[in-house]
Amino acid sequence: MRDVAVIGIGMTKFGELWERSFRELVAEAGIEAIIDAGIEGKDIDAMYIGGMSSGGFVQQEHVAPLAIEVAGLEDFHIPSTRVEGACASGGMAVHQGYIAVASGIHDIVLVGGAEKMTDVVGTEATNVLASAADREWEAFFGMTFPGLYALMARYHMHKYGTTPEQLASVAVKNHYNGSMNPKAQFNRRISIEDVLASPMVADPLHLLDCSPITDGAAAAILAPVEIAKKYTDKIVKIIASTQASDTISLHSRKRFDALPAAIHAAKNAYKQAGIEPKDIDLAEVHDCFTIAEIMAIEDLGFFERGKGGKATEEGLTSLNGEIPINTSGGLKSKGHPVGATGVAQINEIVSQLRGEAKERQVKDAEIGLTHNVGGSGGTAVVHILEVV
Amino acid sequence: MAVPRYWREIPARYNLIGNKCTVCGNIYFPPRAICPICRRKSFGKMVDYKLKGTGVVESYTIIHVPPPHFEGEEPYIMALIKLDEGPYITAQIVDCDEKDVHIGMRVKATFRRIMDDGEKGAIYYGYKFIKE
């Protein structure tokens, strides 16, 4: 196995980009990453593109060669593969790219993710997203995606005393961080009262407990560390890349107060990197709903089970806290173009580790983690990156 | 929805027929092809098992933003229910005020209309739960 580095990152602005097409978004994120890496398109040996449902959102499948075409790379006939794992598709593309480079099969690999979600109306977007749940035994009976996380939220509140205010404090923090991210969908700061006064989506989750519907794309260039040295002095190494699975349905899981797939992926990642949770300087976690961030910081071992809400409320996960979580604004404020999210998380950690995060820079950040979840927890992907 | 896709699931959705692993005795709903404990030893040895349809609410939510087929029915209660035989099930709770539903509430299955494919389309039926 070879050591793998991220040598380039790129992403579009996230938001409701009605004037821009799926193709344009893919091209922009890819080109930005290629330029950032200092490579040329012809240097790329393979591509892995994460996307949940281009079929459902823009009626276009087979998007891996489409990405080749928009990049103008068809004459090189390199392999291009689409990777799907609902909202974890982007993280899975990074994981596949990592495996390809680490194994020695490919040298320079572009990993990306894209989703164009606003070409359908809101209820249809909800319907497409519901296919990440169990269609026959959850969605058929009227269950929605926010509804599944609401079940976990209520369970967590009942078991540990987590409060609506603690849930809201996740959204408040992430909007604060996102207000300093020019690529975020929302730059508006909000208060606990704003969250609690926003309409209910799935009780106890309010509108402002939920991540939005977003258009956007993100990309990264991976290379073996030996080759990376030719392109950059500041090498950000992937010291762990893990993926884990569980049942697609929530009701078939062993527990409802955590995501066992995320616990498993995290445990293996710490083992692979040879570090412990306390060694992590900052993390981008999958806050598709506020309760998801609270479970994530517990699943990742940053806080004791049941203490995540209190820790957030006390500011331990704020930008200047003990362990800053979602400095980018997270899915909540930066936006959640589902297939792009896992790659956008890598973008944020790399820019933090390079010291390029400007206003939201975490001081002396050396080791960062990303946590990307598919569905209600059927898939989880964890990456740990270190600047060397 | 294509008719075969709906028709296949009728026994489970109309009559709560799950299945049982005859190797270890564990009961599953929805029915599984393979028992995750016994795996290959259970293949071909899973038998139908009719559930009583009684259980307890483990968690619940009130849906205010519904999927397309449920528009106009909101707000409605969806729950994670632990059936008395062991399996958990996701289902709507009806004939119950949203202020009354609580974790620990005893419920039982009832046969109801779930949704339809519009005025000229098929009507889909299945289980919902009411207070026991």
Coordinates of C-alpha atoms in Angstrom, one line a residue, chain A residues 44-383:
Chain A
I44 CA -5.3 12.1 -14.7
D45 CA -5.4 8.3 -14.8
A46 CA -8.9 7.7 -13.6
M47 CA -12.0 9.4 -12.2
Y48 CA -14.5 8.4 -9.5
I49 CA -17.7 10.5 -9.4
G50 CA -20.1 10.4 -6.5
G51 CA -23.8 11.1 -7.2
M52 CA -26.9 10.0 -5.5
S53 CA -29.6 10.4 -8.1
S54 CA -28.8 12.4 -11.3
G55 CA -31.6 10.2 -12.8
G56 CA -34.1 11.4 -10.3
F57 CA -33.0 15.0 -10.2
V58 CA -32.1 15.7 -13.9
Q59 CA -33.1 12.5 -15.6
Q60 CA -29.5 11.7 -16.6
E61 CA -27.7 8.5 -15.6
H62 CA -24.3 7.4 -16.9
V63 CA -22.7 10.5 -15.6
A64 CA -19.2 9.2 -15.3
P65 CA -18.4 9.5 -19.1
L66 CA -20.4 12.8 -19.0
A67 CA -17.8 14.1 -16.6
I68 CA -15.1 13.0 -19.0
E69 CA -16.8 14.8 -21.8
V70 CA -17.4 18.1 -19.9
A71 CA -13.8 18.0 -18.9
G72 CA -12.7 17.5 -22.6
L73 CA -10.8 14.4 -21.7
E74 CA -12.4 11.9 -24.0
D75 CA -9.3 11.4 -26.2
F76 CA -7.5 9.8 -23.3
H77 CA -10.1 7.1 -22.7
I78 CA -9.4 6.8 -19.0
P79 CA -11.7 4.8 -16.8
S80 CA -14.4 6.9 -15.2
T81 CA -16.7 5.4 -12.6
R82 CA -19.9 6.6 -10.8
V83 CA -20.2 5.7 -7.2
E84 CA -23.6 5.7 -5.4
G85 CA -24.3 5.5 -1.7
A86 CA -27.1 8.1 -1.3
C87 CA -25.7 11.1 0.7
A88 CA -22.4 9.3 1.2
S89 CA -21.7 9.0 -2.5
G90 CA -19.0 11.7 -2.4
G91 CA -17.2 10.2 0.5
M92 CA -17.3 6.8 -1.3
A93 CA -15.8 8.3 -4.4
V94 CA -12.9 9.6 -2.3
H95 CA -12.6 6.1 -0.7
Q96 CA -12.5 4.4 -4.1
G97 CA -9.9 6.9 -5.4
Y98 CA -7.9 6.3 -2.3
I99 CA -8.0 2.5 -2.9
A100 CA -7.0 2.9 -6.5
V101 CA -3.9 5.1 -5.7
A102 CA -2.9 3.2 -2.5
S103 CA -3.0 -0.1 -4.4
G104 CA -0.7 1.2 -7.2
I105 CA -3.3 0.7 -9.9
H106 CA -3.5 4.4 -10.7
D107 CA -1.3 7.4 -9.9
I108 CA -3.2 10.6 -10.3
V109 CA -7.0 10.2 -9.7
L110 CA -9.7 12.8 -9.8
V111 CA -12.5 12.2 -7.3
G112 CA -15.6 14.3 -7.4
G113 CA -19.2 14.6 -6.5
A114 CA -22.2 16.5 -7.9
E115 CA -25.9 16.9 -7.4
K116 CA -28.3 19.3 -9.2
M117 CA -31.4 19.2 -6.9
T118 CA -33.4 22.3 -7.9
D119 CA -34.5 21.1 -11.4
V120 CA -37.4 19.3 -9.7
V121 CA -40.0 20.8 -7.4
G122 CA -39.7 20.4 -3.6
T123 CA -42.0 17.5 -3.1
E124 CA -40.3 15.5 -5.9
A125 CA -36.9 16.3 -4.4
T126 CA -38.3 14.8 -1.1
N127 CA -39.5 11.8 -3.0
V128 CA -36.1 11.2 -4.7
L129 CA -34.3 11.6 -1.3
A130 CA -36.8 9.1 0.2
S131 CA -35.3 6.4 -2.1
A132 CA -32.2 6.5 0.2
A133 CA -34.5 5.0 2.8
D134 CA -36.3 1.6 2.5
R135 CA -38.9 2.3 -0.2
E136 CA -41.0 -0.7 0.6
W137 CA -41.0 -0.7 4.4
E138 CA -40.4 2.9 5.4
A139 CA -41.3 5.4 2.5
F140 CA -44.3 3.3 1.3
F141 CA -46.0 3.9 4.7
G142 CA -45.5 7.7 4.6
M143 CA -42.1 8.0 6.2
T144 CA -39.8 10.8 5.1
F145 CA -36.1 11.4 5.5
P146 CA -36.5 14.1 8.1
G147 CA -39.0 11.8 9.8
L148 CA -36.4 9.0 10.2
Y149 CA -33.9 11.4 11.9
A150 CA -36.8 12.8 13.9
L151 CA -37.4 9.3 15.3
M152 CA -33.7 9.1 16.3
A153 CA -33.9 12.7 17.8
R154 CA -36.9 11.8 19.9
Y155 CA -35.2 8.6 21.0
H156 CA -32.0 10.4 22.0
M157 CA -34.0 13.1 23.8
H158 CA -36.0 10.5 25.8
K159 CA -32.9 8.4 26.6
Y160 CA -30.4 11.2 27.4
G161 CA -32.4 14.3 28.0
T162 CA -31.1 16.0 24.9
T163 CA -33.2 19.2 24.4
P164 CA -34.7 21.1 21.4
E165 CA -32.4 24.0 22.4
Q166 CA -29.3 21.7 22.2
L167 CA -30.4 20.6 18.8
A168 CA -30.9 24.2 17.7
S169 CA -27.4 25.1 19.0
V170 CA -25.9 22.9 16.2
A171 CA -27.7 24.9 13.6
V172 CA -26.8 28.2 15.2
K173 CA -23.1 27.3 15.3
N174 CA -23.0 26.0 11.8
H175 CA -24.8 29.1 10.4
Y176 CA -22.2 31.2 12.3
N177 CA -19.3 29.3 10.6
G178 CA -21.1 29.4 7.2
S179 CA -21.4 33.1 7.4
M180 CA -17.7 33.2 6.9
N181 CA -17.7 30.8 3.9
P182 CA -18.2 32.6 0.6
K183 CA -19.2 29.3 -1.0
A184 CA -21.9 28.5 1.5
Q185 CA -25.6 28.5 0.5
F186 CA -26.5 30.5 3.6
N187 CA -24.4 33.3 5.0
R188 CA -27.0 34.4 7.5
R189 CA -26.4 34.0 11.2
I190 CA -29.4 32.7 13.2
S191 CA -30.4 32.4 16.9
I192 CA -31.8 29.5 19.0
E193 CA -35.1 31.4 18.9
D194 CA -35.1 31.5 15.1
V195 CA -34.7 27.7 15.0
L196 CA -37.4 27.0 17.5
A197 CA -39.8 29.4 15.8
S198 CA -39.3 27.9 12.3
P199 CA -42.0 25.6 11.0
M200 CA -42.0 22.0 12.1
V201 CA -40.9 19.6 9.3
A202 CA -41.0 16.3 11.4
D203 CA -41.5 16.9 15.1
P204 CA -39.1 17.5 16.9
L205 CA -37.1 18.8 13.9
H206 CA -37.9 22.3 12.7
L207 CA -37.1 23.6 9.2
L208 CA -33.9 25.2 10.6
D209 CA -32.8 21.8 12.1
C210 CA -32.7 20.5 8.5
S211 CA -30.0 20.9 5.8
P212 CA -31.4 22.4 2.6
I213 CA -31.9 21.3 -1.0
T214 CA -28.8 22.4 -2.9
D215 CA -27.0 22.5 -6.2
G216 CA -23.3 22.1 -6.2
A217 CA -20.2 20.1 -7.1
A218 CA -16.8 19.4 -5.5
A219 CA -13.6 17.7 -6.6
A220 CA -10.2 16.7 -5.3
I221 CA -7.0 15.3 -6.9
L222 CA -5.3 12.3 -5.2
A223 CA -1.8 11.1 -5.9
P224 CA 0.8 8.9 -4.2
V225 CA 2.9 11.0 -1.7
E226 CA 6.1 10.4 -3.7
I227 CA 4.5 12.0 -6.8
A228 CA 2.7 14.7 -4.7
K229 CA 6.1 16.0 -3.7
K230 CA 6.6 17.1 -7.4
Y231 CA 3.6 19.4 -7.2
T232 CA 3.5 20.8 -3.7
D233 CA 5.5 21.4 -0.5
K234 CA 2.5 21.3 1.7
I235 CA 1.4 17.7 1.5
V236 CA -1.9 16.7 3.0
K237 CA -1.8 13.0 3.5
I238 CA -4.9 10.7 3.9
I239 CA -3.9 8.7 6.9
A240 CA -7.2 6.8 7.1
S241 CA -10.0 6.0 4.6
T242 CA -12.7 3.7 5.8
Q243 CA -16.3 2.8 4.8
A244 CA -18.9 0.7 6.7
S245 CA -22.4 -0.5 6.2
D246 CA -25.6 -1.4 8.1
T247 CA -29.2 -2.1 7.2
I248 CA -30.9 0.4 4.9
S249 CA -33.9 0.6 7.2
L250 CA -33.8 2.2 10.6
H251 CA -36.2 -0.3 12.2
S252 CA -33.8 -3.3 11.5
R253 CA -30.9 -1.7 13.3
K254 CA -29.5 -2.8 16.7
R255 CA -29.8 0.7 18.2
F256 CA -31.4 4.0 17.5
D257 CA -29.3 6.4 19.5
A258 CA -26.3 6.1 17.3
L259 CA -25.3 5.1 13.8
P260 CA -23.4 1.7 14.2
A261 CA -21.9 2.1 10.7
A262 CA -20.3 5.4 11.7
I263 CA -19.0 3.9 14.9
H264 CA -17.5 1.0 12.9
A265 CA -16.0 3.3 10.2
A266 CA -14.5 5.6 12.9
K267 CA -13.0 2.8 14.9
N268 CA -11.3 1.3 11.9
A269 CA -10.1 4.8 10.8
Y270 CA -8.5 5.5 14.2
K271 CA -6.8 2.1 14.0
Q272 CA -5.6 2.7 10.4
A273 CA -4.2 6.1 11.4
G274 CA -2.8 4.9 14.7
I275 CA -4.4 7.8 16.6
E276 CA -7.2 8.4 19.0
P277 CA -10.2 10.8 18.9
K278 CA -8.4 13.3 21.1
D279 CA -5.7 13.7 18.4
I280 CA -8.2 15.2 16.0
D281 CA -7.9 19.0 15.7
L282 CA -11.2 19.6 13.7
A283 CA -13.8 17.6 11.9
E284 CA -16.4 18.0 9.2
V285 CA -19.4 15.8 10.1
H286 CA -22.6 14.8 8.3
D287 CA -25.1 17.2 9.9
C288 CA -28.0 16.6 7.5
F289 CA -30.1 17.2 10.6
T290 CA -29.0 18.8 13.9
I291 CA -29.5 15.4 15.7
A292 CA -27.1 13.9 13.1
E293 CA -24.3 16.1 14.3
I294 CA -24.9 15.3 17.9
M295 CA -24.9 11.5 17.2
A296 CA -21.8 12.0 15.0
I297 CA -19.7 13.7 17.6
E298 CA -20.6 10.8 20.0
D299 CA -20.1 8.1 17.4
L300 CA -16.6 9.5 16.6
G301 CA -15.6 9.4 20.2
F302 CA -15.2 13.1 20.7
F303 CA -17.9 13.1 23.5
E304 CA -19.4 10.5 25.7
R305 CA -22.7 9.0 24.6
G306 CA -25.6 11.3 25.4
K307 CA -23.3 14.3 26.1
G308 CA -23.1 15.6 22.5
G309 CA -26.0 18.1 22.9
K310 CA -24.6 19.5 26.1
A311 CA -21.1 19.8 24.6
T312 CA -22.5 21.7 21.6
E313 CA -24.6 24.0 23.8
E314 CA -21.5 24.8 25.9
G315 CA -19.5 25.8 22.8
L316 CA -17.0 22.9 22.9
T317 CA -17.6 22.3 19.1
S318 CA -17.4 26.0 18.1
L319 CA -14.7 27.5 16.0
N320 CA -12.6 28.4 19.1
G321 CA -13.8 25.4 21.1
E322 CA -12.1 22.2 22.2
I323 CA -12.8 20.5 18.8
P324 CA -14.2 22.7 16.1
I325 CA -17.0 20.8 14.2
N326 CA -18.1 21.9 10.7
T327 CA -16.0 25.0 10.3
S328 CA -17.3 25.2 6.7
G329 CA -20.9 25.7 8.0
G330 CA -21.6 22.0 7.6
L331 CA -24.4 20.6 5.5
K332 CA -26.8 22.9 7.4
S333 CA -25.4 26.2 6.2
K334 CA -22.9 25.4 3.4
G335 CA -25.7 23.3 1.7
H336 CA -26.1 19.6 0.9
P337 CA -25.9 18.7 -2.8
V338 CA -26.0 15.1 -1.7
G339 CA -23.4 13.5 -4.0
A340 CA -21.0 16.4 -3.6
T341 CA -21.1 16.6 0.2
G342 CA -18.4 14.0 1.0
V343 CA -15.9 15.7 -1.4
A344 CA -16.8 19.2 -0.1
Q345 CA -15.9 18.0 3.4
I346 CA -12.4 17.0 2.1
N347 CA -12.1 20.5 0.5
E348 CA -12.7 22.2 3.9
I349 CA -10.3 19.9 5.8
V350 CA -7.6 20.3 3.2
S351 CA -7.9 24.1 3.2
Q352 CA -7.8 24.2 7.0
L353 CA -4.7 21.9 7.1
R354 CA -3.0 24.1 4.5
G355 CA -3.9 27.2 6.6
E356 CA -6.0 28.7 3.8
A357 CA -9.3 28.9 5.6
K358 CA -9.1 32.6 6.2
E359 CA -11.6 33.9 8.8
R360 CA -12.6 30.4 9.8
Q361 CA -9.1 29.1 10.1
V362 CA -8.5 26.8 13.1
K363 CA -5.2 27.6 14.7
D364 CA -2.4 25.0 14.3
A365 CA -4.7 22.5 12.6
E366 CA -2.7 19.4 11.8
I367 CA -5.1 16.5 11.8
G368 CA -8.7 16.7 10.5
L369 CA -11.5 14.2 10.0
T370 CA -14.5 13.9 7.7
H371 CA -17.6 11.8 8.4
N372 CA -20.1 11.3 5.6
V373 CA -23.3 9.3 6.0
G374 CA -25.6 7.7 3.5
G375 CA -29.4 7.5 4.2
S376 CA -30.3 7.1 7.8
G377 CA -27.0 5.3 8.4
G378 CA -26.9 2.4 6.0
T379 CA -23.5 3.7 4.8
A380 CA -20.7 5.7 6.6
V381 CA -17.4 6.9 5.3
V382 CA -14.6 8.3 7.5
H383 CA -11.4 10.0 6.3

